JSON list of N, CA, C and O in Angstrom, two decimals:
[
{"chain": "U", "resi": 1, "resn": "UNK", "atom": "N", "xyz": [0.68, -1.38, 0.09]},
{"chain": "U", "resi": 1, "resn": "UNK", "atom": "CA", "xyz": [0.01, -0.17, 0.21]},
{"chain": "U", "resi": 1, "resn": "UNK", "atom": "C", "xyz": [1.45, 0.88, -0.11]},
{"chain": "U", "resi": 1, "resn": "UNK", "atom": "O", "xyz": [1.43, 1.65, 0.75]},
{"chain": "U", "resi": 2, "resn": "UNK", "atom": "N", "xyz": [0.88, 1.96, -1.21]},
{"chain": "U", "resi": 2, "resn": "UNK", "atom": "CA", "xyz": [1.60, 3.21, -0.99]},
{"chain": "U", "resi": 2, "resn": "UNK", "atom": "C", "xyz": [1.41, 4.62, -0.09]},
{"chain": "U", "resi": 2, "resn": "UNK", "atom": "O", "xyz": [-0.19, 4.57, -0.43]},
{"chain": "U", "resi": 3, "resn": "UNK", "atom": "N", "xyz": [1.68, 4.87, 0.02]},
{"chain": "U", "resi": 3, "resn": "UNK", "atom": "CA", "xyz": [1.33, 6.00, 0.78]},
{"chain": "U", "resi": 3, "resn": "UNK", "atom": "C", "xyz": [1.82, 6.78, 0.96]},
{"chain": "U", "resi": 3, "resn": "UNK", "atom": "O", "xyz": [3.21, 7.18, 1.24]},
{"chain": "U", "resi": 4, "resn": "UNK", "atom": "N", "xyz": [1.58, 8.49, 0.87]},
{"chain": "U", "resi": 4, "resn": "UNK", "atom": "CA", "xyz": [1.84, 9.34, 0.09]},
{"chain": "U", "resi": 4, "resn": "UNK", "atom": "C", "xyz": [1.75, 10.66, 1.14]},
{"chain": "U", "resi": 4, "resn": "UNK", "atom": "O", "xyz": [0.75, 10.80, 1.27]},
{"chain": "U", "resi": 5, "resn": "UNK", "atom": "N", "xyz": [2.82, 11.39, 1.55]},
{"chain": "U", "resi": 5, "resn": "UNK", "atom": "CA", "xyz": [3.00, 12.20, 2.59]},
{"chain": "U", "resi": 5, "resn": "UNK", "atom": "C", "xyz": [3.00, 13.82, 1.60]},
{"chain": "U", "resi": 5, "resn": "UNK", "atom": "O", "xyz": [3.97, 14.33, 1.27]},
{"chain": "U", "resi": 6, "resn": "UNK", "atom": "N", "xyz": [2.07, 14.84, 2.03]},
{"chain": "U", "resi": 6, "resn": "UNK", "atom": "CA", "xyz": [2.27, 15.83, 1.45]},
{"chain": "U", "resi": 6, "resn": "UNK", "atom": "C", "xyz": [2.48, 17.13, 2.31]},
{"chain": "U", "resi": 6, "resn": "UNK", "atom": "O", "xyz": [1.25, 17.36, 2.89]},
{"chain": "U", "resi": 7, "resn": "UNK", "atom": "N", "xyz": [3.28, 18.20, 2.44]},
{"chain": "U", "resi": 7, "resn": "UNK", "atom": "CA", "xyz": [3.19, 18.63, 3.63]},
{"chain": "U", "resi": 7, "resn": "UNK", "atom": "C", "xyz": [2.73, 20.20, 2.50]},
{"chain": "U", "resi": 7, "resn": "UNK", "atom": "O", "xyz": [3.79, 20.02, 1.42]},
{"chain": "U", "resi": 8, "resn": "UNK", "atom": "N", "xyz": [2.06, 20.91, 3.03]},
{"chain": "U", "resi": 8, "resn": "UNK", "atom": "CA", "xyz": [2.15, 22.13, 3.09]},
{"chain": "U", "resi": 8, "resn": "UNK", "atom": "C", "xyz": [1.89, 23.37, 3.70]},
{"chain": "U", "resi": 8, "resn": "UNK", "atom": "O", "xyz": [1.06, 23.04, 4.81]},
{"chain": "U", "resi": 9, "resn": "UNK", "atom": "N", "xyz": [1.75, 24.32, 3.13]},
{"chain": "U", "resi": 9, "resn": "UNK", "atom": "CA", "xyz": [1.33, 25.63, 4.10]},
{"chain": "U", "resi": 9, "resn": "UNK", "atom": "C", "xyz": [-0.65, 25.85, 4.08]},
{"chain": "U", "resi": 9, "resn": "UNK", "atom": "O", "xyz": [-0.67, 25.84, 2.82]},
{"chain": "U", "resi": 10, "resn": "UNK", "atom": "N", "xyz": [-1.07, 25.93, 5.98]},
{"chain": "U", "resi": 10, "resn": "UNK", "atom": "CA", "xyz": [-2.21, 26.06, 5.62]},
{"chain": "U", "resi": 10, "resn": "UNK", "atom": "C", "xyz": [-2.69, 27.18, 4.28]},
{"chain": "U", "resi": 10, "resn": "UNK", "atom": "O", "xyz": [-2.40, 28.13, 3.85]},
{"chain": "U", "resi": 11, "resn": "UNK", "atom": "N", "xyz": [-3.83, 26.70, 3.94]},
{"chain": "U", "resi": 11, "resn": "UNK", "atom": "CA", "xyz": [-4.67, 28.15, 2.87]},
{"chain": "U", "resi": 11, "resn": "UNK", "atom": "C", "xyz": [-5.27, 27.40, 1.39]},
{"chain": "U", "resi": 11, "resn": "UNK", "atom": "O", "xyz": [-6.33, 28.49, 0.64]},
{"chain": "U", "resi": 12, "resn": "UNK", "atom": "N", "xyz": [-4.66, 26.29, 0.80]},
{"chain": "U", "resi": 12, "resn": "UNK", "atom": "CA", "xyz": [-5.61, 26.16, 0.10]},
{"chain": "U", "resi": 12, "resn": "UNK", "atom": "C", "xyz": [-6.72, 25.18, 0.12]},
{"chain": "U", "resi": 12, "resn": "UNK", "atom": "O", "xyz": [-7.34, 25.12, 0.89]},
{"chain": "U", "resi": 13, "resn": "UNK", "atom": "N", "xyz": [-7.82, 25.53, -1.36]},
{"chain": "U", "resi": 13, "resn": "UNK", "atom": "CA", "xyz": [-9.15, 25.30, -1.25]},
{"chain": "U", "resi": 13, "resn": "UNK", "atom": "C", "xyz": [-9.57, 23.83, -0.86]},
{"chain": "U", "resi": 13, "resn": "UNK", "atom": "O", "xyz": [-8.27, 23.04, -2.01]},
{"chain": "U", "resi": 14, "resn": "UNK", "atom": "N", "xyz": [-10.56, 23.33, -0.64]},
{"chain": "U", "resi": 14, "resn": "UNK", "atom": "CA", "xyz": [-10.51, 21.94, -0.78]},
{"chain": "U", "resi": 14, "resn": "UNK", "atom": "C", "xyz": [-10.72, 21.48, -1.82]},
{"chain": "U", "resi": 14, "resn": "UNK", "atom": "O", "xyz": [-10.35, 20.51, -2.13]},
{"chain": "U", "resi": 15, "resn": "UNK", "atom": "N", "xyz": [-10.86, 22.16, -3.18]},
{"chain": "U", "resi": 15, "resn": "UNK", "atom": "CA", "xyz": [-11.56, 21.85, -4.07]},
{"chain": "U", "resi": 15, "resn": "UNK", "atom": "C", "xyz": [-9.46, 21.49, -4.59]},
{"chain": "U", "resi": 15, "resn": "UNK", "atom": "O", "xyz": [-9.49, 20.32, -5.42]},
{"chain": "U", "resi": 16, "resn": "UNK", "atom": "N", "xyz": [-8.93, 22.12, -4.45]},
{"chain": "U", "resi": 16, "resn": "UNK", "atom": "CA", "xyz": [-7.57, 22.21, -5.17]},
{"chain": "U", "resi": 16, "resn": "UNK", "atom": "C", "xyz": [-6.50, 21.01, -4.63]},
{"chain": "U", "resi": 16, "resn": "UNK", "atom": "O", "xyz": [-6.12, 20.23, -5.04]},
{"chain": "U", "resi": 17, "resn": "UNK", "atom": "N", "xyz": [-7.20, 20.80, -3.09]},
{"chain": "U", "resi": 17, "resn": "UNK", "atom": "CA", "xyz": [-6.96, 19.41, -2.39]},
{"chain": "U", "resi": 17, "resn": "UNK", "atom": "C", "xyz": [-7.31, 18.24, -3.05]},
{"chain": "U", "resi": 17, "resn": "UNK", "atom": "O", "xyz": [-6.36, 17.38, -3.62]},
{"chain": "U", "resi": 18, "resn": "UNK", "atom": "N", "xyz": [-8.45, 17.83, -3.24]},
{"chain": "U", "resi": 18, "resn": "UNK", "atom": "CA", "xyz": [-8.61, 17.01, -4.08]},
{"chain": "U", "resi": 18, "resn": "UNK", "atom": "C", "xyz": [-8.37, 17.09, -4.86]},
{"chain": "U", "resi": 18, "resn": "UNK", "atom": "O", "xyz": [-7.93, 15.45, -5.68]},
{"chain": "U", "resi": 19, "resn": "UNK", "atom": "N", "xyz": [-8.28, 17.53, -6.11]},
{"chain": "U", "resi": 19, "resn": "UNK", "atom": "CA", "xyz": [-7.52, 17.59, -7.38]},
{"chain": "U", "resi": 19, "resn": "UNK", "atom": "C", "xyz": [-6.71, 16.81, -7.18]},
{"chain": "U", "resi": 19, "resn": "UNK", "atom": "O", "xyz": [-6.16, 15.98, -7.55]},
{"chain": "U", "resi": 20, "resn": "UNK", "atom": "N", "xyz": [-5.17, 17.50, -5.95]},
{"chain": "U", "resi": 20, "resn": "UNK", "atom": "CA", "xyz": [-4.21, 17.50, -5.92]},
{"chain": "U", "resi": 20, "resn": "UNK", "atom": "C", "xyz": [-3.83, 15.83, -4.86]},
{"chain": "U", "resi": 20, "resn": "UNK", "atom": "O", "xyz": [-2.71, 14.58, -6.26]},
{"chain": "U", "resi": 21, "resn": "UNK", "atom": "N", "xyz": [-4.51, 15.33, -4.46]},
{"chain": "U", "resi": 21, "resn": "UNK", "atom": "CA", "xyz": [-4.78, 13.81, -4.47]},
{"chain": "U", "resi": 21, "resn": "UNK", "atom": "C", "xyz": [-5.20, 12.88, -5.72]},
{"chain": "U", "resi": 21, "resn": "UNK", "atom": "O", "xyz": [-4.64, 11.59, -5.66]},
{"chain": "U", "resi": 22, "resn": "UNK", "atom": "N", "xyz": [-6.38, 13.59, -6.19]},
{"chain": "U", "resi": 22, "resn": "UNK", "atom": "CA", "xyz": [-6.68, 13.08, -7.17]},
{"chain": "U", "resi": 22, "resn": "UNK", "atom": "C", "xyz": [-5.34, 12.68, -8.19]},
{"chain": "U", "resi": 22, "resn": "UNK", "atom": "O", "xyz": [-4.67, 11.39, -8.66]},
{"chain": "U", "resi": 23, "resn": "UNK", "atom": "N", "xyz": [-4.74, 13.40, -8.89]},
{"chain": "U", "resi": 23, "resn": "UNK", "atom": "CA", "xyz": [-3.61, 13.57, -9.34]},
{"chain": "U", "resi": 23, "resn": "UNK", "atom": "C", "xyz": [-2.39, 12.68, -9.23]},
{"chain": "U", "resi": 23, "resn": "UNK", "atom": "O", "xyz": [-1.65, 11.65, -10.01]},
{"chain": "U", "resi": 24, "resn": "UNK", "atom": "N", "xyz": [-2.04, 12.92, -7.77]},
{"chain": "U", "resi": 24, "resn": "UNK", "atom": "CA", "xyz": [-1.18, 11.91, -7.57]},
{"chain": "U", "resi": 24, "resn": "UNK", "atom": "C", "xyz": [-1.62, 10.47, -7.31]},
{"chain": "U", "resi": 24, "resn": "UNK", "atom": "O", "xyz": [-0.38, 9.55, -7.87]},
{"chain": "U", "resi": 25, "resn": "UNK", "atom": "N", "xyz": [-2.60, 10.13, -6.40]},
{"chain": "U", "resi": 25, "resn": "UNK", "atom": "CA", "xyz": [-3.19, 8.81, -6.90]},
{"chain": "U", "resi": 25, "resn": "UNK", "atom": "C", "xyz": [-2.84, 8.10, -8.14]},
{"chain": "U", "resi": 25, "resn": "UNK", "atom": "O", "xyz": [-2.49, 6.92, -8.43]},
{"chain": "U", "resi": 26, "resn": "UNK", "atom": "N", "xyz": [-3.35, 9.21, -9.44]},
{"chain": "U", "resi": 26, "resn": "UNK", "atom": "CA", "xyz": [-3.40, 8.91, -10.78]},
{"chain": "U", "resi": 26, "resn": "UNK", "atom": "C", "xyz": [-1.74, 8.31, -10.89]},
{"chain": "U", "resi": 26, "resn": "UNK", "atom": "O", "xyz": [-1.58, 7.37, -12.01]},
{"chain": "U", "resi": 27, "resn": "UNK", "atom": "N", "xyz": [-0.92, 8.98, -10.45]},
{"chain": "U", "resi": 27, "resn": "UNK", "atom": "CA", "xyz": [0.18, 8.99, -11.03]},
{"chain": "U", "resi": 27, "resn": "UNK", "atom": "C", "xyz": [1.32, 7.59, -10.50]},
{"chain": "U", "resi": 27, "resn": "UNK", "atom": "O", "xyz": [2.25, 6.77, -10.96]},
{"chain": "U", "resi": 28, "resn": "UNK", "atom": "N", "xyz": [0.69, 7.18, -8.91]},
{"chain": "U", "resi": 28, "resn": "UNK", "atom": "CA", "xyz": [0.88, 6.24, -8.36]},
{"chain": "U", "resi": 28, "resn": "UNK", "atom": "C", "xyz": [0.35, 5.27, -9.14]},
{"chain": "U", "resi": 28, "resn": "UNK", "atom": "O", "xyz": [1.37, 3.59, -9.21]},
{"chain": "U", "resi": 29, "resn": "UNK", "atom": "N", "xyz": [-0.81, 5.09, -9.17]},
{"chain": "U", "resi": 29, "resn": "UNK", "atom": "CA", "xyz": [-1.61, 3.79, -10.22]},
{"chain": "U", "resi": 29, "resn": "UNK", "atom": "C", "xyz": [-0.59, 3.78, -11.37]},
{"chain": "U", "resi": 29, "resn": "UNK", "atom": "O", "xyz": [-0.25, 2.26, -11.61]},
{"chain": "U", "resi": 30, "resn": "UNK", "atom": "N", "xyz": [-0.20, 4.60, -11.62]},
{"chain": "U", "resi": 30, "resn": "UNK", "atom": "CA", "xyz": [0.96, 4.07, -13.45]},
{"chain": "U", "resi": 30, "resn": "UNK", "atom": "C", "xyz": [2.16, 3.86, -13.19]},
{"chain": "U", "resi": 30, "resn": "UNK", "atom": "O", "xyz": [2.16, 2.65, -13.86]},
{"chain": "U", "resi": 31, "resn": "UNK", "atom": "N", "xyz": [3.05, 4.84, -12.51]},
{"chain": "U", "resi": 31, "resn": "UNK", "atom": "CA", "xyz": [4.03, 3.72, -12.06]},
{"chain": "U", "resi": 31, "resn": "UNK", "atom": "C", "xyz": [4.25, 2.94, -11.08]},
{"chain": "U", "resi": 31, "resn": "UNK", "atom": "O", "xyz": [5.81, 2.19, -11.58]},
{"chain": "U", "resi": 32, "resn": "UNK", "atom": "N", "xyz": [3.06, 2.65, -10.31]},
{"chain": "U", "resi": 32, "resn": "UNK", "atom": "CA", "xyz": [3.59, 1.56, -9.31]},
{"chain": "U", "resi": 32, "resn": "UNK", "atom": "C", "xyz": [2.55, 0.40, -9.75]},
{"chain": "U", "resi": 32, "resn": "UNK", "atom": "O", "xyz": [2.75, -1.25, -9.12]},
{"chain": "U", "resi": 33, "resn": "UNK", "atom": "N", "xyz": [1.65, 0.35, -10.57]},
{"chain": "U", "resi": 33, "resn": "UNK", "atom": "CA", "xyz": [1.13, -0.84, -10.93]},
{"chain": "U", "resi": 33, "resn": "UNK", "atom": "C", "xyz": [0.20, -1.31, -9.90]},
{"chain": "U", "resi": 33, "resn": "UNK", "atom": "O", "xyz": [0.16, -2.61, -9.58]},
{"chain": "U", "resi": 34, "resn": "UNK", "atom": "N", "xyz": [-0.42, -0.20, -9.23]},
{"chain": "U", "resi": 34, "resn": "UNK", "atom": "CA", "xyz": [-1.42, -1.06, -7.63]},
{"chain": "U", "resi": 34, "resn": "UNK", "atom": "C", "xyz": [-2.55, -0.28, -8.38]},
{"chain": "U", "resi": 34, "resn": "UNK", "atom": "O", "xyz": [-2.61, 1.28, -9.09]},
{"chain": "U", "resi": 35, "resn": "UNK", "atom": "N", "xyz": [-3.51, -0.93, -8.28]},
{"chain": "U", "resi": 35, "resn": "UNK", "atom": "CA", "xyz": [-5.26, -0.15, -7.81]},
{"chain": "U", "resi": 35, "resn": "UNK", "atom": "C", "xyz": [-5.28, 1.18, -6.93]},
{"chain": "U", "resi": 35, "resn": "UNK", "atom": "O", "xyz": [-4.34, 1.20, -6.13]},
{"chain": "U", "resi": 36, "resn": "UNK", "atom": "N", "xyz": [-5.71, 1.78, -7.56]},
{"chain": "U", "resi": 36, "resn": "UNK", "atom": "CA", "xyz": [-6.40, 3.28, -6.14]},
{"chain": "U", "resi": 36, "resn": "UNK", "atom": "C", "xyz": [-6.47, 2.70, -5.41]},
{"chain": "U", "resi": 36, "resn": "UNK", "atom": "O", "xyz": [-6.43, 3.55, -4.61]},
{"chain": "U", "resi": 37, "resn": "UNK", "atom": "N", "xyz": [-7.38, 2.05, -5.31]},
{"chain": "U", "resi": 37, "resn": "UNK", "atom": "CA", "xyz": [-8.25, 1.81, -3.72]},
{"chain": "U", "resi": 37, "resn": "UNK", "atom": "C", "xyz": [-6.68, 1.38, -2.52]},
{"chain": "U", "resi": 37, "resn": "UNK", "atom": "O", "xyz": [-7.04, 1.52, -1.38]},
{"chain": "U", "resi": 38, "resn": "UNK", "atom": "N", "xyz": [-5.40, 1.22, -3.13]},
{"chain": "U", "resi": 38, "resn": "UNK", "atom": "CA", "xyz": [-4.17, 0.85, -2.15]},
{"chain": "U", "resi": 38, "resn": "UNK", "atom": "C", "xyz": [-3.41, 2.09, -2.19]},
{"chain": "U", "resi": 38, "resn": "UNK", "atom": "O", "xyz": [-2.67, 1.50, -1.56]},
{"chain": "U", "resi": 39, "resn": "UNK", "atom": "N", "xyz": [-4.35, 3.34, -2.62]},
{"chain": "U", "resi": 39, "resn": "UNK", "atom": "CA", "xyz": [-2.95, 4.18, -2.39]},
{"chain": "U", "resi": 39, "resn": "UNK", "atom": "C", "xyz": [-3.00, 5.16, -1.52]},
{"chain": "U", "resi": 39, "resn": "UNK", "atom": "O", "xyz": [-5.07, 5.40, -1.92]},
{"chain": "U", "resi": 40, "resn": "UNK", "atom": "N", "xyz": [-2.79, 5.55, -0.37]},
{"chain": "U", "resi": 40, "resn": "UNK", "atom": "CA", "xyz": [-2.88, 6.41, 0.10]},
{"chain": "U", "resi": 40, "resn": "UNK", "atom": "C", "xyz": [-2.20, 7.91, 0.31]},
{"chain": "U", "resi": 40, "resn": "UNK", "atom": "O", "xyz": [-1.46, 7.79, 0.11]},
{"chain": "U", "resi": 41, "resn": "UNK", "atom": "N", "xyz": [-2.58, 9.23, 0.69]},
{"chain": "U", "resi": 41, "resn": "UNK", "atom": "CA", "xyz": [-2.34, 10.18, 0.49]},
{"chain": "U", "resi": 41, "resn": "UNK", "atom": "C", "xyz": [-2.66, 11.32, 1.25]},
{"chain": "U", "resi": 41, "resn": "UNK", "atom": "O", "xyz": [-3.89, 10.86, 1.34]},
{"chain": "U", "resi": 42, "resn": "UNK", "atom": "N", "xyz": [-1.86, 11.72, 1.91]},
{"chain": "U", "resi": 42, "resn": "UNK", "atom": "CA", "xyz": [-2.30, 12.46, 3.38]},
{"chain": "U", "resi": 42, "resn": "UNK", "atom": "C", "xyz": [-1.70, 14.02, 3.20]},
{"chain": "U", "resi": 42, "resn": "UNK", "atom": "O", "xyz": [-0.64, 14.14, 2.64]},
{"chain": "U", "resi": 43, "resn": "UNK", "atom": "N", "xyz": [-2.27, 14.93, 2.95]},
{"chain": "U", "resi": 43, "resn": "UNK", "atom": "CA", "xyz": [-2.14, 16.16, 2.73]},
{"chain": "U", "resi": 43, "resn": "UNK", "atom": "C", "xyz": [-1.69, 17.02, 4.57]},
{"chain": "U", "resi": 43, "resn": "UNK", "atom": "O", "xyz": [-2.96, 16.86, 5.20]},
{"chain": "U", "resi": 44, "resn": "UNK", "atom": "N", "xyz": [-0.60, 17.65, 5.24]},
{"chain": "U", "resi": 44, "resn": "UNK", "atom": "CA", "xyz": [-0.65, 17.87, 6.46]},
{"chain": "U", "resi": 44, "resn": "UNK", "atom": "C", "xyz": [-0.03, 18.85, 6.00]},
{"chain": "U", "resi": 44, "resn": "UNK", "atom": "O", "xyz": [0.67, 19.63, 5.42]},
{"chain": "U", "resi": 45, "resn": "UNK", "atom": "N", "xyz": [-1.12, 20.06, 6.49]},
{"chain": "U", "resi": 45, "resn": "UNK", "atom": "CA", "xyz": [-1.22, 21.48, 6.46]},
{"chain": "U", "resi": 45, "resn": "UNK", "atom": "C", "xyz": [-0.55, 22.74, 8.23]},
{"chain": "U", "resi": 45, "resn": "UNK", "atom": "O", "xyz": [-0.73, 21.63, 8.93]},
{"chain": "U", "resi": 46, "resn": "UNK", "atom": "N", "xyz": [0.68, 23.29, 7.69]},
{"chain": "U", "resi": 46, "resn": "UNK", "atom": "CA", "xyz": [0.69, 23.60, 8.45]},
{"chain": "U", "resi": 46, "resn": "UNK", "atom": "C", "xyz": [0.63, 25.20, 8.97]},
{"chain": "U", "resi": 46, "resn": "UNK", "atom": "O", "xyz": [0.55, 25.61, 7.57]},
{"chain": "U", "resi": 47, "resn": "UNK", "atom": "N", "xyz": [0.53, 25.91, 9.94]},
{"chain": "U", "resi": 47, "resn": "UNK", "atom": "CA", "xyz": [0.18, 27.51, 10.01]},
{"chain": "U", "resi": 47, "resn": "UNK", "atom": "C", "xyz": [1.34, 28.00, 9.44]},
{"chain": "U", "resi": 47, "resn": "UNK", "atom": "O", "xyz": [2.78, 27.45, 9.20]},
{"chain": "U", "resi": 48, "resn": "UNK", "atom": "N", "xyz": [0.71, 28.96, 8.94]},
{"chain": "U", "resi": 48, "resn": "UNK", "atom": "CA", "xyz": [1.39, 29.95, 7.75]},
{"chain": "U", "resi": 48, "resn": "UNK", "atom": "C", "xyz": [2.79, 30.31, 8.80]},
{"chain": "U", "resi": 48, "resn": "UNK", "atom": "O", "xyz": [4.15, 30.79, 8.65]},
{"chain": "U", "resi": 49, "resn": "UNK", "atom": "N", "xyz": [2.37, 30.42, 9.88]},
{"chain": "U", "resi": 49, "resn": "UNK", "atom": "CA", "xyz": [3.64, 31.03, 11.46]},
{"chain": "U", "resi": 49, "resn": "UNK", "atom": "C", "xyz": [4.06, 29.95, 12.08]},
{"chain": "U", "resi": 49, "resn": "UNK", "atom": "O", "xyz": [5.18, 30.30, 12.75]},
{"chain": "U", "resi": 50, "resn": "UNK", "atom": "N", "xyz": [4.16, 29.09, 11.67]},
{"chain": "U", "resi": 50, "resn": "UNK", "atom": "CA", "xyz": [4.82, 27.62, 12.65]},
{"chain": "U", "resi": 50, "resn": "UNK", "atom": "C", "xyz": [5.90, 26.99, 10.98]},
{"chain": "U", "resi": 50, "resn": "UNK", "atom": "O", "xyz": [5.80, 26.18, 11.12]},
{"chain": "U", "resi": 51, "resn": "UNK", "atom": "N", "xyz": [6.06, 27.61, 10.03]},
{"chain": "U", "resi": 51, "resn": "UNK", "atom": "CA", "xyz": [7.14, 27.22, 8.64]},
{"chain": "U", "resi": 51, "resn": "UNK", "atom": "C", "xyz": [7.20, 28.32, 7.91]},
{"chain": "U", "resi": 51, "resn": "UNK", "atom": "O", "xyz": [7.08, 29.34, 8.10]},
{"chain": "U", "resi": 52, "resn": "UNK", "atom": "N", "xyz": [9.00, 28.30, 7.72]},
{"chain": "U", "resi": 52, "resn": "UNK", "atom": "CA", "xyz": [9.53, 29.40, 7.45]},
{"chain": "U", "resi": 52, "resn": "UNK", "atom": "C", "xyz": [10.47, 28.37, 6.30]},
{"chain": "U", "resi": 52, "resn": "UNK", "atom": "O", "xyz": [10.48, 27.89, 5.45]},
{"chain": "U", "resi": 53, "resn": "UNK", "atom": "N", "xyz": [10.94, 29.96, 5.53]},
{"chain": "U", "resi": 53, "resn": "UNK", "atom": "CA", "xyz": [11.90, 29.73, 4.54]},
{"chain": "U", "resi": 53, "resn": "UNK", "atom": "C", "xyz": [13.05, 30.22, 4.91]},
{"chain": "U", "resi": 53, "resn": "UNK", "atom": "O", "xyz": [12.85, 31.88, 4.75]},
{"chain": "U", "resi": 54, "resn": "UNK", "atom": "N", "xyz": [14.25, 30.08, 4.62]},
{"chain": "U", "resi": 54, "resn": "UNK", "atom": "CA", "xyz": [15.24, 30.66, 5.03]},
{"chain": "U", "resi": 54, "resn": "UNK", "atom": "C", "xyz": [14.46, 31.54, 6.58]},
{"chain": "U", "resi": 54, "resn": "UNK", "atom": "O", "xyz": [15.81, 32.85, 6.35]},
{"chain": "U", "resi": 55, "resn": "UNK", "atom": "N", "xyz": [14.66, 30.60, 7.11]},
{"chain": "U", "resi": 55, "resn": "UNK", "atom": "CA", "xyz": [14.40, 31.60, 8.39]},
{"chain": "U", "resi": 55, "resn": "UNK", "atom": "C", "xyz": [13.40, 32.03, 8.63]},
{"chain": "U", "resi": 55, "resn": "UNK", "atom": "O", "xyz": [13.35, 32.88, 9.68]},
{"chain": "U", "resi": 56, "resn": "UNK", "atom": "N", "xyz": [12.69, 32.84, 7.44]},
{"chain": "U", "resi": 56, "resn": "UNK", "atom": "CA", "xyz": [12.19, 33.75, 7.80]},
{"chain": "U", "resi": 56, "resn": "UNK", "atom": "C", "xyz": [10.45, 32.94, 7.84]},
{"chain": "U", "resi": 56, "resn": "UNK", "atom": "O", "xyz": [10.23, 32.23, 6.30]},
{"chain": "U", "resi": 57, "resn": "UNK", "atom": "N", "xyz": [9.08, 33.10, 8.69]},
{"chain": "U", "resi": 57, "resn": "UNK", "atom": "CA", "xyz": [7.95, 32.65, 8.87]},
{"chain": "U", "resi": 57, "resn": "UNK", "atom": "C", "xyz": [7.23, 33.02, 7.60]},
{"chain": "U", "resi": 57, "resn": "UNK", "atom": "O", "xyz": [7.80, 33.53, 7.09]},
{"chain": "U", "resi": 58, "resn": "UNK", "atom": "N", "xyz": [6.58, 32.29, 6.81]},
{"chain": "U", "resi": 58, "resn": "UNK", "atom": "CA", "xyz": [5.59, 31.84, 5.70]},
{"chain": "U", "resi": 58, "resn": "UNK", "atom": "C", "xyz": [4.67, 33.22, 5.78]},
{"chain": "U", "resi": 58, "resn": "UNK", "atom": "O", "xyz": [4.48, 33.50, 4.55]},
{"chain": "U", "resi": 59, "resn": "UNK", "atom": "N", "xyz": [4.51, 33.77, 7.21]},
{"chain": "U", "resi": 59, "resn": "UNK", "atom": "CA", "xyz": [3.00, 34.56, 7.28]},
{"chain": "U", "resi": 59, "resn": "UNK", "atom": "C", "xyz": [4.03, 36.10, 7.55]},
{"chain": "U", "resi": 59, "resn": "UNK", "atom": "O", "xyz": [3.63, 36.84, 7.01]},
{"chain": "U", "resi": 60, "resn": "UNK", "atom": "N", "xyz": [5.79, 35.98, 6.95]},
{"chain": "U", "resi": 60, "resn": "UNK", "atom": "CA", "xyz": [6.01, 37.48, 6.93]},
{"chain": "U", "resi": 60, "resn": "UNK", "atom": "C", "xyz": [6.70, 36.84, 5.69]},
{"chain": "U", "resi": 60, "resn": "UNK", "atom": "O", "xyz": [7.74, 38.64, 5.40]},
{"chain": "U", "resi": 61, "resn": "UNK", "atom": "N", "xyz": [6.61, 36.52, 4.52]},
{"chain": "U", "resi": 61, "resn": "UNK", "atom": "CA", "xyz": [7.05, 36.67, 3.20]},
{"chain": "U", "resi": 61, "resn": "UNK", "atom": "C", "xyz": [6.28, 37.25, 2.63]},
{"chain": "U", "resi": 61, "resn": "UNK", "atom": "O", "xyz": [4.72, 37.29, 2.99]}
]
């Protein structure tokens, strides 16, 4: 059972997250030759003040 974790900063729409999970599932099915029912995709969202790039929190970028 392939399991894919996607870490993102919060704020994306439910629709865009659903589309991403669908696209990832299709890619795993195609490349790993497994049924879609076996693919688990989890999106882990972080608050903007809890994630940084170059030491600067995302809420300050």
